[in-house]
Coordinates of C-alpha atoms and ligand atoms in Angstrom, one line a residue:
Chain A
M31 CA 29.1 -66.8 -63.7
G32 CA 32.2 -64.5 -63.9
G33 CA 32.3 -61.1 -62.3
N34 CA 32.0 -60.0 -58.7
W35 CA 28.8 -59.5 -56.7
H36 CA 28.8 -57.8 -53.2
E37 CA 27.4 -60.5 -51.0
G38 CA 25.3 -59.5 -47.8
A39 CA 22.6 -57.2 -46.9
G40 CA 20.6 -55.8 -50.0
A41 CA 22.4 -58.2 -52.5
P42 CA 20.2 -59.1 -55.4
D43 CA 18.8 -62.7 -55.6
P44 CA 19.8 -64.9 -58.5
A45 CA 16.9 -64.0 -60.8
D46 CA 17.6 -60.2 -60.4
R47 CA 21.2 -60.7 -61.0
D48 CA 20.6 -62.3 -64.5
R49 CA 18.1 -59.4 -65.2
L50 CA 20.8 -56.8 -64.2
L51 CA 23.6 -58.4 -66.2
A52 CA 21.3 -58.6 -69.3
R53 CA 20.6 -54.9 -68.9
A54 CA 24.3 -54.1 -68.7
V55 CA 24.9 -56.0 -72.0
S56 CA 22.1 -54.0 -73.7
A57 CA 23.3 -50.7 -72.2
T58 CA 27.1 -50.8 -73.0
T59 CA 28.5 -48.9 -76.0
S60 CA 30.6 -52.0 -76.9
G61 CA 29.1 -54.4 -79.5
I62 CA 28.1 -57.8 -78.1
L63 CA 27.3 -60.9 -79.9
I64 CA 26.5 -64.5 -79.1
T65 CA 26.8 -67.3 -81.6
A66 CA 25.6 -70.9 -81.4
A67 CA 28.7 -73.1 -81.6
D68 CA 26.7 -76.3 -82.2
L69 CA 24.6 -75.0 -85.2
P70 CA 26.1 -75.2 -88.7
D71 CA 28.6 -72.4 -89.4
N72 CA 28.4 -70.9 -85.9
P73 CA 25.5 -68.3 -86.6
I74 CA 24.7 -65.2 -84.5
I75 CA 21.9 -65.8 -82.1
Y76 CA 22.0 -62.5 -80.2
A77 CA 23.3 -59.1 -81.0
N78 CA 23.0 -56.1 -78.7
D79 CA 21.8 -52.6 -79.9
S80 CA 25.2 -51.2 -79.9
F81 CA 26.4 -53.7 -82.4
C82 CA 23.6 -52.9 -84.7
R83 CA 24.4 -49.1 -84.2
I84 CA 28.1 -49.5 -84.8
T85 CA 27.8 -51.6 -87.9
G86 CA 24.7 -50.0 -89.4
Y87 CA 22.9 -53.3 -89.8
A88 CA 19.3 -54.0 -88.6
P89 CA 18.9 -57.0 -86.3
G90 CA 17.1 -58.9 -89.2
E91 CA 20.1 -58.6 -91.4
I92 CA 22.4 -60.0 -88.8
L93 CA 20.7 -62.8 -86.9
G94 CA 21.2 -66.4 -88.2
R95 CA 24.4 -65.3 -90.1
N96 CA 28.1 -66.0 -89.5
C97 CA 30.0 -62.8 -88.5
R98 CA 32.2 -63.0 -91.6
F99 CA 29.9 -60.8 -93.4
L100 CA 31.6 -57.9 -91.8
Q101 CA 34.9 -58.6 -93.6
G102 CA 36.0 -57.0 -96.8
P103 CA 38.8 -56.0 -98.9
G104 CA 40.6 -54.2 -96.0
T105 CA 40.5 -57.2 -93.8
D106 CA 43.8 -58.9 -93.2
P107 CA 43.6 -62.7 -94.1
G108 CA 46.2 -63.6 -91.4
T109 CA 43.9 -62.1 -88.8
V110 CA 41.0 -64.1 -90.0
A111 CA 43.0 -67.3 -90.1
R112 CA 44.0 -66.8 -86.5
I113 CA 40.5 -66.3 -85.4
R114 CA 39.3 -69.4 -87.5
A115 CA 42.0 -71.5 -85.7
A116 CA 40.8 -70.3 -82.2
V117 CA 37.1 -70.9 -83.0
T118 CA 37.8 -74.3 -84.6
E119 CA 39.8 -75.3 -81.4
G120 CA 37.2 -73.8 -79.0
R121 CA 39.7 -71.3 -77.7
G122 CA 39.2 -67.6 -76.8
V123 CA 41.0 -65.1 -78.9
R124 CA 41.6 -61.3 -79.2
E125 CA 42.4 -59.6 -82.4
R126 CA 42.3 -56.1 -83.9
I127 CA 40.4 -56.7 -87.2
V128 CA 39.3 -54.4 -90.2
N129 CA 35.6 -54.7 -90.9
H130 CA 33.1 -52.7 -92.9
R131 CA 29.9 -51.0 -91.9
K132 CA 26.8 -51.6 -93.9
D133 CA 27.5 -48.4 -95.9
G134 CA 30.9 -49.9 -96.8
S135 CA 33.0 -47.4 -94.6
R136 CA 35.9 -49.0 -92.8
L137 CA 35.4 -50.0 -89.2
C138 CA 38.2 -51.3 -87.0
F139 CA 37.2 -53.6 -84.1
D140 CA 39.1 -54.6 -81.1
L141 CA 37.5 -58.0 -81.1
V142 CA 37.3 -60.5 -78.0
I143 CA 35.9 -63.9 -78.5
S144 CA 35.3 -66.4 -75.6
P145 CA 33.9 -69.8 -75.7
V146 CA 31.0 -70.8 -73.3
H147 CA 30.7 -74.5 -72.3
D148 CA 27.7 -76.4 -70.8
A149 CA 27.7 -78.2 -67.3
V150 CA 29.3 -81.3 -68.9
G151 CA 32.0 -79.3 -70.6
R152 CA 30.6 -79.4 -74.2
L153 CA 31.3 -76.1 -76.3
R154 CA 27.8 -74.5 -76.8
F155 CA 28.3 -70.8 -77.5
F156 CA 30.8 -68.0 -78.2
V157 CA 30.5 -64.4 -76.8
G158 CA 32.0 -61.8 -78.8
V159 CA 32.8 -58.2 -77.7
Q160 CA 33.6 -55.6 -80.3
N161 CA 35.0 -52.2 -79.4
D162 CA 35.1 -49.7 -82.1
V163 CA 38.8 -48.5 -82.4
T164 CA 38.5 -46.9 -85.8
R165 CA 39.4 -43.4 -84.5
Q166 CA 42.6 -44.6 -82.7
V167 CA 43.7 -46.7 -85.7
E168 CA 43.2 -43.6 -87.9
A169 CA 45.3 -41.5 -85.6
E170 CA 48.1 -44.1 -85.4
E171 CA 48.1 -44.3 -89.2
A172 CA 48.3 -40.5 -89.4
L173 CA 51.1 -40.5 -87.0
R174 CA 53.0 -43.2 -88.8
A175 CA 52.6 -41.2 -92.2
G176 CA 53.8 -38.1 -90.5
E177 CA 56.8 -39.8 -89.2
A178 CA 57.6 -41.3 -92.6
R179 CA 57.3 -37.9 -94.1
L180 CA 59.6 -36.5 -91.4
R181 CA 62.2 -39.3 -92.0
R182 CA 62.3 -38.5 -95.6
A183 CA 62.5 -34.7 -95.0
E184 CA 65.4 -35.4 -92.7
R185 CA 67.1 -37.5 -95.2
L186 CA 66.7 -34.9 -98.0
E187 CA 67.9 -32.2 -95.7
A188 CA 71.1 -34.2 -94.8
L189 CA 71.7 -34.8 -98.6
G190 CA 71.0 -31.0 -99.1
R191 CA 73.7 -30.1 -96.6
L192 CA 76.0 -32.5 -98.3
T193 CA 75.4 -31.4 -101.9
S194 CA 75.5 -27.7 -101.1
G195 CA 78.8 -28.2 -99.4
V196 CA 80.2 -30.1 -102.4
A197 CA 78.7 -27.5 -104.8
H198 CA 80.3 -24.7 -103.0
E199 CA 83.7 -26.4 -103.2
F200 CA 83.3 -27.2 -106.8
N201 CA 82.2 -23.6 -107.8
N202 CA 85.4 -22.4 -106.4
A203 CA 87.5 -25.1 -108.0
L204 CA 85.8 -24.5 -111.3
T205 CA 86.7 -20.8 -111.2
P206 CA 90.3 -21.1 -112.2
I207 CA 89.6 -24.0 -114.6
L208 CA 86.9 -22.0 -116.5
S209 CA 88.4 -18.5 -116.4
L210 CA 92.0 -19.4 -117.0
T211 CA 91.3 -21.8 -119.7
E212 CA 89.1 -19.2 -121.3
L213 CA 92.1 -16.8 -121.3
A214 CA 94.4 -19.4 -122.6
V215 CA 92.1 -20.2 -125.4
R216 CA 92.3 -16.5 -126.5
D217 CA 96.1 -16.7 -126.5
V218 CA 96.8 -20.1 -128.2
P219 CA 96.8 -20.0 -132.0
P220 CA 94.4 -22.3 -133.8
G221 CA 95.5 -25.9 -133.7
E222 CA 95.5 -29.0 -131.7
L223 CA 96.3 -27.4 -128.3
R224 CA 93.5 -24.9 -128.7
E225 CA 91.1 -27.5 -129.6
D226 CA 92.0 -29.4 -126.5
L227 CA 91.6 -26.3 -124.4
E228 CA 88.2 -25.7 -125.9
V229 CA 87.3 -29.3 -124.8
V230 CA 88.3 -28.5 -121.2
L231 CA 86.2 -25.3 -121.5
R232 CA 83.1 -27.2 -122.6
A233 CA 83.7 -29.8 -119.8
A234 CA 84.0 -27.1 -117.2
R235 CA 80.8 -25.4 -118.3
A236 CA 79.0 -28.7 -118.2
A237 CA 80.3 -29.4 -114.7
R238 CA 79.1 -25.9 -113.7
G239 CA 75.6 -26.9 -115.1
V240 CA 75.4 -29.9 -112.8
V241 CA 76.6 -28.0 -109.8
Q242 CA 74.0 -25.4 -110.3
R243 CA 71.2 -28.1 -110.5
L244 CA 72.7 -29.5 -107.2
L245 CA 72.3 -26.1 -105.6
A246 CA 68.8 -25.7 -106.8
F247 CA 68.1 -28.9 -104.9
S248 CA 69.9 -28.2 -101.7
R249 CA 69.0 -24.4 -101.4
P250 CA 67.0 -22.7 -104.2
E251 CA 68.7 -19.3 -104.9
P252 CA 66.6 -16.6 -103.4
G253 CA 65.7 -15.5 -106.9
E254 CA 62.7 -13.2 -107.2
M255 CA 59.6 -13.1 -105.2
R256 CA 56.6 -11.7 -107.1
A257 CA 53.1 -12.7 -107.5
V258 CA 53.3 -15.0 -110.5
P259 CA 50.1 -16.3 -112.2
F260 CA 50.7 -20.1 -111.7
A261 CA 48.1 -20.9 -114.4
E262 CA 50.1 -19.0 -117.0
V263 CA 53.3 -20.8 -116.0
V264 CA 51.6 -24.1 -116.4
A265 CA 50.3 -23.1 -119.8
D266 CA 53.8 -22.0 -120.8
A267 CA 55.2 -25.3 -119.7
T268 CA 52.7 -27.3 -121.8
R269 CA 53.4 -25.1 -124.8
L270 CA 57.0 -25.9 -124.5
L271 CA 56.6 -29.6 -124.1
R272 CA 53.7 -30.3 -126.5
P273 CA 55.7 -30.1 -129.7
G274 CA 58.1 -32.9 -128.7
L275 CA 55.4 -35.4 -127.9
P276 CA 54.9 -38.6 -130.0
E277 CA 51.7 -38.9 -132.0
G278 CA 50.0 -41.4 -129.6
V279 CA 50.3 -39.3 -126.5
R280 CA 47.5 -37.0 -125.5
L281 CA 48.4 -33.9 -123.3
S282 CA 45.4 -32.3 -121.8
C283 CA 45.1 -29.3 -119.5
P284 CA 41.6 -28.2 -118.7
E285 CA 40.9 -24.4 -118.7
P286 CA 42.0 -23.4 -115.2
A287 CA 39.5 -21.7 -112.9
G288 CA 41.7 -18.6 -112.3
E289 CA 45.1 -17.2 -112.4
F290 CA 46.2 -18.6 -109.0
P291 CA 48.8 -16.1 -108.1
V292 CA 51.8 -17.6 -106.3
L293 CA 54.5 -15.6 -104.5
G294 CA 57.7 -16.7 -106.2
D295 CA 60.1 -16.9 -109.1
R296 CA 58.6 -17.4 -112.4
G297 CA 61.6 -19.0 -113.9
Q298 CA 61.8 -21.5 -111.0
L299 CA 58.1 -22.3 -111.1
L300 CA 58.4 -22.9 -114.8
Q301 CA 61.4 -25.3 -114.2
L302 CA 59.3 -27.1 -111.7
V303 CA 56.4 -27.9 -114.0
I304 CA 58.7 -28.7 -116.9
N305 CA 60.5 -31.3 -114.7
L306 CA 57.3 -33.0 -113.9
L307 CA 56.0 -32.9 -117.4
G308 CA 59.3 -34.2 -118.7
N309 CA 59.1 -37.2 -116.3
A310 CA 55.4 -37.8 -117.4
R311 CA 56.6 -37.7 -121.0
D312 CA 59.3 -40.1 -120.4
A313 CA 57.0 -42.4 -118.5
V314 CA 54.4 -42.5 -121.3
G315 CA 57.0 -43.1 -123.9
P316 CA 56.0 -43.6 -127.5
G317 CA 52.4 -44.1 -126.3
P318 CA 49.5 -44.7 -126.6
G319 CA 49.1 -42.7 -123.4
A320 CA 47.9 -39.5 -121.8
I321 CA 49.3 -36.8 -119.6
T322 CA 46.6 -35.0 -117.7
L323 CA 47.1 -31.7 -115.8
D324 CA 44.8 -30.3 -113.3
L325 CA 45.0 -27.0 -111.7
A326 CA 42.5 -26.2 -108.7
P327 CA 42.2 -24.2 -105.7
A328 CA 42.7 -26.0 -102.4
E329 CA 41.8 -24.6 -99.0
L330 CA 43.9 -26.5 -96.5
D331 CA 42.5 -26.6 -92.9
G332 CA 44.7 -27.6 -89.9
L333 CA 44.6 -31.3 -90.5
G334 CA 45.0 -31.3 -94.2
A335 CA 48.0 -28.8 -94.0
E336 CA 49.6 -30.8 -91.3
A337 CA 49.4 -34.0 -93.4
L338 CA 51.4 -32.1 -96.1
G339 CA 53.7 -30.3 -93.7
L340 CA 52.2 -27.0 -94.7
R341 CA 50.6 -23.9 -93.1
P342 CA 46.8 -23.9 -93.3
G343 CA 45.4 -21.5 -95.8
R344 CA 44.6 -21.0 -99.5
H345 CA 46.7 -23.0 -101.8
V346 CA 46.7 -23.9 -105.5
R347 CA 47.0 -27.7 -106.3
L348 CA 48.7 -28.9 -109.6
D349 CA 48.2 -32.6 -110.5
V350 CA 50.4 -34.0 -113.2
A351 CA 49.0 -37.5 -114.1
D352 CA 50.4 -39.9 -116.6
T353 CA 49.3 -43.3 -117.8
G354 CA 53.0 -44.6 -117.8
P355 CA 54.2 -47.8 -116.0
G356 CA 54.0 -46.4 -112.5
M357 CA 56.3 -47.0 -109.7
D358 CA 56.5 -49.4 -106.8
A359 CA 56.8 -48.3 -103.2
A360 CA 60.5 -48.9 -102.9
T361 CA 61.2 -46.6 -106.0
Q362 CA 58.9 -43.9 -104.6
E363 CA 60.8 -43.8 -101.5
H364 CA 64.0 -42.5 -103.3
I365 CA 62.7 -40.4 -106.3
F366 CA 63.4 -37.0 -104.6
E367 CA 67.1 -37.9 -103.9
P368 CA 69.6 -36.4 -106.1
F369 CA 71.0 -38.7 -108.7
F370 CA 68.4 -41.3 -108.2
T371 CA 67.3 -42.4 -111.6
T372 CA 66.1 -45.6 -113.2
K373 CA 66.7 -44.3 -116.7
G374 CA 69.7 -45.4 -118.7
P375 CA 73.0 -43.6 -118.7
G376 CA 72.7 -40.5 -120.8
E377 CA 69.0 -40.5 -120.5
G378 CA 68.4 -39.2 -117.1
T379 CA 70.8 -37.7 -114.4
G380 CA 68.1 -38.1 -111.6
L381 CA 68.2 -34.4 -110.7
G382 CA 64.8 -33.5 -112.1
L383 CA 62.7 -34.4 -109.0
S384 CA 65.3 -33.3 -106.5
V385 CA 65.3 -29.9 -108.1
A386 CA 61.5 -29.9 -108.2
H387 CA 61.5 -30.7 -104.5
G388 CA 64.0 -28.0 -103.7
L389 CA 61.9 -25.4 -105.8
V390 CA 58.6 -26.3 -104.2
T391 CA 60.1 -26.3 -100.7
G392 CA 61.7 -22.9 -101.6
H393 CA 58.2 -21.6 -102.4
K394 CA 56.9 -23.0 -99.1
G395 CA 54.9 -25.6 -100.9
A396 CA 54.6 -29.4 -100.9
I397 CA 55.2 -32.1 -103.5
A398 CA 53.8 -35.7 -103.2
V399 CA 53.3 -38.6 -105.4
R400 CA 50.6 -41.3 -105.8
S401 CA 51.6 -44.3 -108.0
A402 CA 51.5 -48.1 -108.3
P403 CA 53.0 -50.5 -110.8
G404 CA 50.7 -50.6 -113.9
K405 CA 48.5 -47.9 -112.5
G406 CA 50.2 -44.8 -113.7
T407 CA 51.5 -41.8 -111.7
V408 CA 50.1 -38.7 -110.2
F409 CA 52.5 -35.9 -108.9
T410 CA 50.7 -33.3 -106.8
V411 CA 52.0 -29.9 -106.0
H412 CA 50.6 -27.6 -103.4
L413 CA 51.7 -24.0 -103.4
P414 CA 50.4 -21.2 -101.1
L415 CA 48.5 -18.5 -102.9
A416 CA 49.8 -15.0 -102.8
A417 CA 48.1 -13.2 -99.9
G418 CA 45.4 -10.8 -101.0
A419 CA 46.6 -11.4 -104.5
T420 CA 46.3 -7.6 -105.1
D421 CA 49.6 -7.0 -106.6
G422 CA 49.6 -8.2 -110.1
P423 CA 52.4 -9.9 -112.0
E424 CA 54.5 -6.7 -111.7
G425 CA 54.1 -6.5 -108.0
Q426 CA 56.7 -5.6 -105.5
S427 CA 59.8 -7.6 -105.4
R428 CA 61.1 -9.0 -102.0
G429 CA 63.4 -6.8 -100.0
E430 CA 63.5 -3.1 -99.4
E431 CA 66.9 -2.6 -101.1
P432 CA 67.6 -3.4 -104.6
R433 CA 70.0 -6.2 -104.6
G434 CA 71.9 -5.0 -107.6
K435 CA 72.9 -6.6 -110.8
E436 CA 73.4 -10.4 -110.7
T437 CA 75.5 -11.9 -113.3
G438 CA 77.3 -15.3 -114.1
T439 CA 74.4 -17.6 -114.3
A440 CA 75.4 -20.4 -116.7
D441 CA 73.9 -22.0 -119.8
G442 CA 71.0 -19.5 -120.3
A443 CA 69.7 -20.4 -116.9
H444 CA 67.3 -17.8 -115.4
S445 CA 69.3 -14.9 -114.1
G446 CA 67.9 -12.8 -111.4
D447 CA 68.8 -9.6 -113.1
R448 CA 66.8 -6.7 -111.8
R449 CA 68.7 -3.4 -111.7
Chain B
M69 CA 92.4 1.3 -115.6
A70 CA 91.4 1.1 -112.1
R71 CA 92.9 -0.3 -108.7
I72 CA 90.9 -3.2 -107.5
L73 CA 91.1 -5.1 -104.4
V74 CA 90.0 -8.8 -104.4
I75 CA 89.3 -10.7 -101.1
D76 CA 88.9 -14.4 -101.4
D77 CA 90.0 -17.2 -99.0
D78 CA 90.7 -19.4 -101.9
E79 CA 94.0 -18.4 -103.1
L80 CA 93.6 -20.0 -106.5
V81 CA 90.3 -18.0 -107.1
G82 CA 92.1 -14.7 -106.0
R83 CA 95.0 -15.4 -108.4
T84 CA 92.5 -16.2 -111.2
I85 CA 90.5 -13.0 -110.8
A86 CA 93.7 -11.1 -110.6
R87 CA 94.9 -12.5 -113.8
V88 CA 91.8 -11.9 -115.7
L89 CA 91.3 -8.2 -114.3
T90 CA 95.0 -7.6 -115.0
R91 CA 94.5 -8.7 -118.6
G92 CA 91.6 -6.3 -118.6
G93 CA 93.9 -3.5 -117.9
H94 CA 93.4 -3.1 -114.3
E95 CA 95.7 -3.0 -111.3
V96 CA 94.9 -5.7 -108.7
V97 CA 95.8 -6.4 -105.2
T98 CA 94.6 -9.7 -103.5
A99 CA 93.9 -10.7 -99.8
T100 CA 92.8 -14.1 -98.4
G101 CA 90.9 -12.7 -95.6
G102 CA 89.0 -9.8 -94.1
A103 CA 91.9 -8.4 -91.9
Q104 CA 94.4 -8.5 -94.7
G105 CA 91.8 -7.0 -97.0
C106 CA 91.0 -4.0 -94.7
A107 CA 94.7 -3.4 -94.2
L108 CA 95.2 -3.4 -97.9
F109 CA 92.2 -1.2 -98.3
D110 CA 93.7 1.4 -96.0
A111 CA 97.0 1.3 -97.6
Q112 CA 95.9 1.3 -101.2
R113 CA 92.6 3.1 -101.4
P114 CA 91.2 0.9 -104.3
D115 CA 88.5 2.1 -106.7
L116 CA 86.5 -1.1 -106.3
V117 CA 86.5 -4.1 -104.0
L118 CA 85.5 -7.7 -104.9
S119 CA 84.8 -9.8 -101.8
D120 CA 84.0 -13.5 -101.5
L121 CA 80.9 -14.2 -99.4
V122 CA 81.6 -17.5 -97.6
M123 CA 85.0 -17.2 -95.8
P124 CA 86.2 -19.0 -92.6
E125 CA 87.4 -16.2 -90.4
Q126 CA 85.2 -13.3 -91.3
S127 CA 82.2 -13.6 -93.7
G128 CA 81.9 -11.4 -96.7
V129 CA 78.9 -9.7 -95.1
E130 CA 81.2 -8.6 -92.1
V131 CA 83.9 -7.6 -94.4
V132 CA 81.6 -5.4 -96.4
R133 CA 80.2 -3.8 -93.3
E134 CA 83.6 -3.0 -92.1
L135 CA 84.6 -1.5 -95.5
R136 CA 81.4 0.5 -95.4
R137 CA 82.3 2.0 -92.1
R138 CA 85.6 3.2 -93.7
D139 CA 84.1 4.4 -96.9
P140 CA 80.3 4.7 -97.3
D141 CA 80.7 5.3 -101.0
M142 CA 83.1 2.6 -102.0
R143 CA 82.1 0.5 -105.0
I144 CA 81.7 -3.1 -103.7
A145 CA 80.8 -6.4 -105.5
V146 CA 80.4 -9.7 -103.9
L147 CA 81.3 -13.1 -105.2
T148 CA 79.7 -16.3 -104.1
G149 CA 80.1 -19.9 -104.9
G150 CA 76.6 -20.9 -103.6
E151 CA 76.1 -20.9 -99.9
S152 CA 76.3 -23.8 -97.6
F153 CA 73.1 -24.8 -95.8
G154 CA 71.6 -22.5 -93.1
V155 CA 70.9 -18.9 -92.8
P156 CA 71.6 -17.4 -96.1
L157 CA 74.3 -14.7 -95.9
I158 CA 73.2 -13.2 -99.2
D159 CA 70.0 -12.2 -97.6
S160 CA 71.7 -9.9 -95.2
L161 CA 73.5 -7.9 -97.9
G162 CA 70.5 -5.8 -98.6
P163 CA 71.3 -2.6 -96.6
L164 CA 74.9 -2.8 -97.4
K165 CA 74.5 -1.4 -100.9
V166 CA 76.4 -4.0 -102.8
G167 CA 76.7 -3.0 -106.4
A168 CA 76.7 -6.5 -108.0
I169 CA 76.6 -10.2 -107.0
L170 CA 78.8 -12.4 -109.2
R171 CA 78.4 -16.1 -109.1
K172 CA 81.4 -18.4 -109.4
P173 CA 82.4 -19.9 -111.7
F174 CA 81.8 -16.9 -114.1
E175 CA 82.8 -16.3 -117.8
I176 CA 85.5 -13.7 -118.2
A177 CA 83.1 -11.4 -120.0
D178 CA 80.8 -11.5 -117.0
L179 CA 83.6 -10.5 -114.5
L180 CA 85.0 -7.8 -116.9
G181 CA 81.5 -6.6 -117.7
T182 CA 80.4 -6.3 -114.0
V183 CA 83.6 -4.5 -113.1
D184 CA 83.4 -2.1 -116.0
A185 CA 79.7 -1.3 -115.2
L186 CA 80.6 -0.5 -111.6
L187 CA 83.5 1.7 -112.5
A188 CA 81.4 3.5 -115.0
A189 CA 78.8 4.5 -112.6
P190 CA 79.8 7.3 -110.2
A191 CA 81.0 6.2 -106.7
R192 CA 77.9 6.2 -104.5
Ligands
LIG51 C1 31.4 -64.7 -81.2 C2 32.1 -64.3 -82.5 C3 32.2 -63.0 -82.8 C4 32.8 -62.6 -84.0 N1 32.9 -61.3 -84.5 C5 33.4 -61.0 -85.6 C6 33.6 -59.7 -86.0 O1 33.1 -58.7 -85.4 N2 34.2 -59.4 -87.1 C7 34.8 -60.3 -87.9 O2 35.3 -60.1 -88.9 N3 34.7 -61.6 -87.6 C8 34.1 -62.1 -86.4 N4 34.1 -63.3 -86.0 C9 34.9 -64.3 -86.8 C10 34.0 -64.9 -87.9 O3 32.8 -65.3 -87.5 C11 34.8 -66.3 -88.3 O4 35.1 -67.1 -87.2 C12 36.1 -65.9 -89.0 O5 35.9 -65.2 -90.2 C13 37.0 -67.2 -89.4 O6 36.2 -68.0 -90.0 P1 36.1 -68.2 -91.5 O7 37.4 -68.4 -92.1 O8 35.2 -69.4 -91.7 O9 35.4 -67.0 -92.0 C14 33.4 -63.6 -84.9 C15 33.3 -65.0 -84.3 C16 32.7 -65.3 -83.2 C17 32.6 -66.8 -82.8
LIG52 N1 55.9 -39.9 -113.9 C1 56.7 -40.9 -113.6 N2 56.4 -42.2 -113.9 C2 57.2 -43.2 -113.4 N3 58.5 -43.0 -112.8 C3 58.8 -41.8 -112.6 C4 58.0 -40.6 -112.9 N4 58.7 -39.5 -112.5 C5 59.9 -39.9 -111.9 N5 60.0 -41.2 -112.0 C6 61.1 -42.0 -111.5 O1 61.8 -41.2 -110.7 C7 63.2 -41.2 -111.1 C8 63.8 -39.8 -110.8 O2 63.2 -38.8 -111.5 P1 64.0 -37.4 -111.7 O3 63.2 -36.5 -112.5 O4 64.6 -37.0 -110.5 O5 65.3 -37.9 -112.6 P2 65.3 -38.5 -114.1 O6 64.1 -38.2 -114.8 O7 65.7 -40.0 -114.0 O8 66.6 -37.7 -114.7 P3 66.5 -36.1 -115.1 O9 65.2 -35.6 -114.6 O10 67.7 -35.6 -114.3 O11 66.8 -36.1 -116.5 C9 63.1 -41.5 -112.6 O12 64.3 -42.1 -112.9 C10 61.9 -42.5 -112.5 O13 62.4 -43.8 -112.1
LIG53 MG1 63.3 -36.1 -114.6

């Protein structure tokens, strides 16, 4: 027998040793099983109490069966194949395997199987030891998810640095192009030259529009900070989008359970919801299909907040779900990057979600996506609720000093004018 | 008709603004940095200053602070082409009593409108 006994005065005799070891097996918090290798399908002939406690099965539901009843949809077939090979060859094996408790919940085992032979070397039994490592596995998964989120955030920040630098240069370069062409158009008499200059002017204004969207991604303009009823913003966005929807597409937005005041810029928040709705509309296409909005309070505790990269506290959660084609993981990895689009030329510039990301971040919120090919898509936005929510829509604007008149926003974009 | 000092490190932008304002009937002097701007300010005593925000040697915020020391009541507007990443300069303008923030590139009407509105108001 393996293990080490102290030999000498007071050492237990062989019968006591077996009794003591049996007691150790029943007292340990690890699961311990014995299977009969020479019976058909290697059935369980012993299970300690810890095994029953961990898995939630009664002894009567276990004994006489093969252990594979613990496996389920979360179990990796490769792991099972390796165990099968070892058991078939009578070898020992150690694997981390995903099982399920009787109630269906996920159970991660560190499983060690060792063969037991009789005096003439014939394989008779297997002993299995199961340690419950579910908590460790969950912690590792959370860490990995956090790292992936951080990597994405770093990539977006690097892109933000790049785009804001480019945008700054272009805004300067566009200033003479736009203003001097405008002056020239006034001076030149009607004719071909003037028409040409007007084309230059239109192109310069279009370029300005693109640059502004880039800036919205990299660093949202400070804009206004007021308590904005987010429920109204969402209603406004649906009102704007609904008329353009094809017959077969249903847009539903259940009555929200409150105003959900969010500290921010109403124009920017509207832009955010419109960008998400626009993508959902494009995804559903001519239909039939559905776009479903949901607005609900979300109290984020430490763990929930950390998973989203947010501060704990009261938030509002907006879900924008569509029954469109969905996205694979590779696509999802890039959707928030500027100019990433799967839409044809002239149909999308790939700025909608990068702007949405910039706006959400500027409002100290988080945006996430859940999607799979053929399963539709859900975008989820979390925004912190305005503290106290005492000041209404006309609440105090940010900053002690009036910032003065702001002009020069292009193409009817929201201008933060507040003299 | 007013005398306007334009400070922008981008010479082409400075020339453009000068051209537009001159056509609008104003007299314009241009500088490409804070030091030159302050010297011109002392020499010319303009009615209004337009200063860029992001400049290599001295930021627009520093330039405005310098000008405020010389003349607490001067009419000042700030130009910006959008800021590079990092601490937003625009947020530190608050206490400097800047009359307007003009975003590049602007429409001529925006530039002239902003300038006229500032000139119409009494110097503070
Ligand atoms: C002693 C012993 C303990 C085992 N414990 C587990 C277990 O806890 N969880 C599990 O999924 N499989 C366990 N197995 C493996 C399954 O019984 C089986 O060998 C495995 O599913 C591969 O065979 P199969 O492909 O015929 O199912 C154990 C096997 C032995 C011999
Ligand atoms: N609801 C959705 N369903 C499926 N794919 C989506 C959805 N939303 C976004 N995507 C994918 O993400 C890409 C990027 O979206 P984004 O809004 O940034 O740009 P765009 O819609 O392509 O162009 P733009 O918004 O500038 O018009 C889309 O091209 C599409 O592939
Ligand atoms: Mg889009």
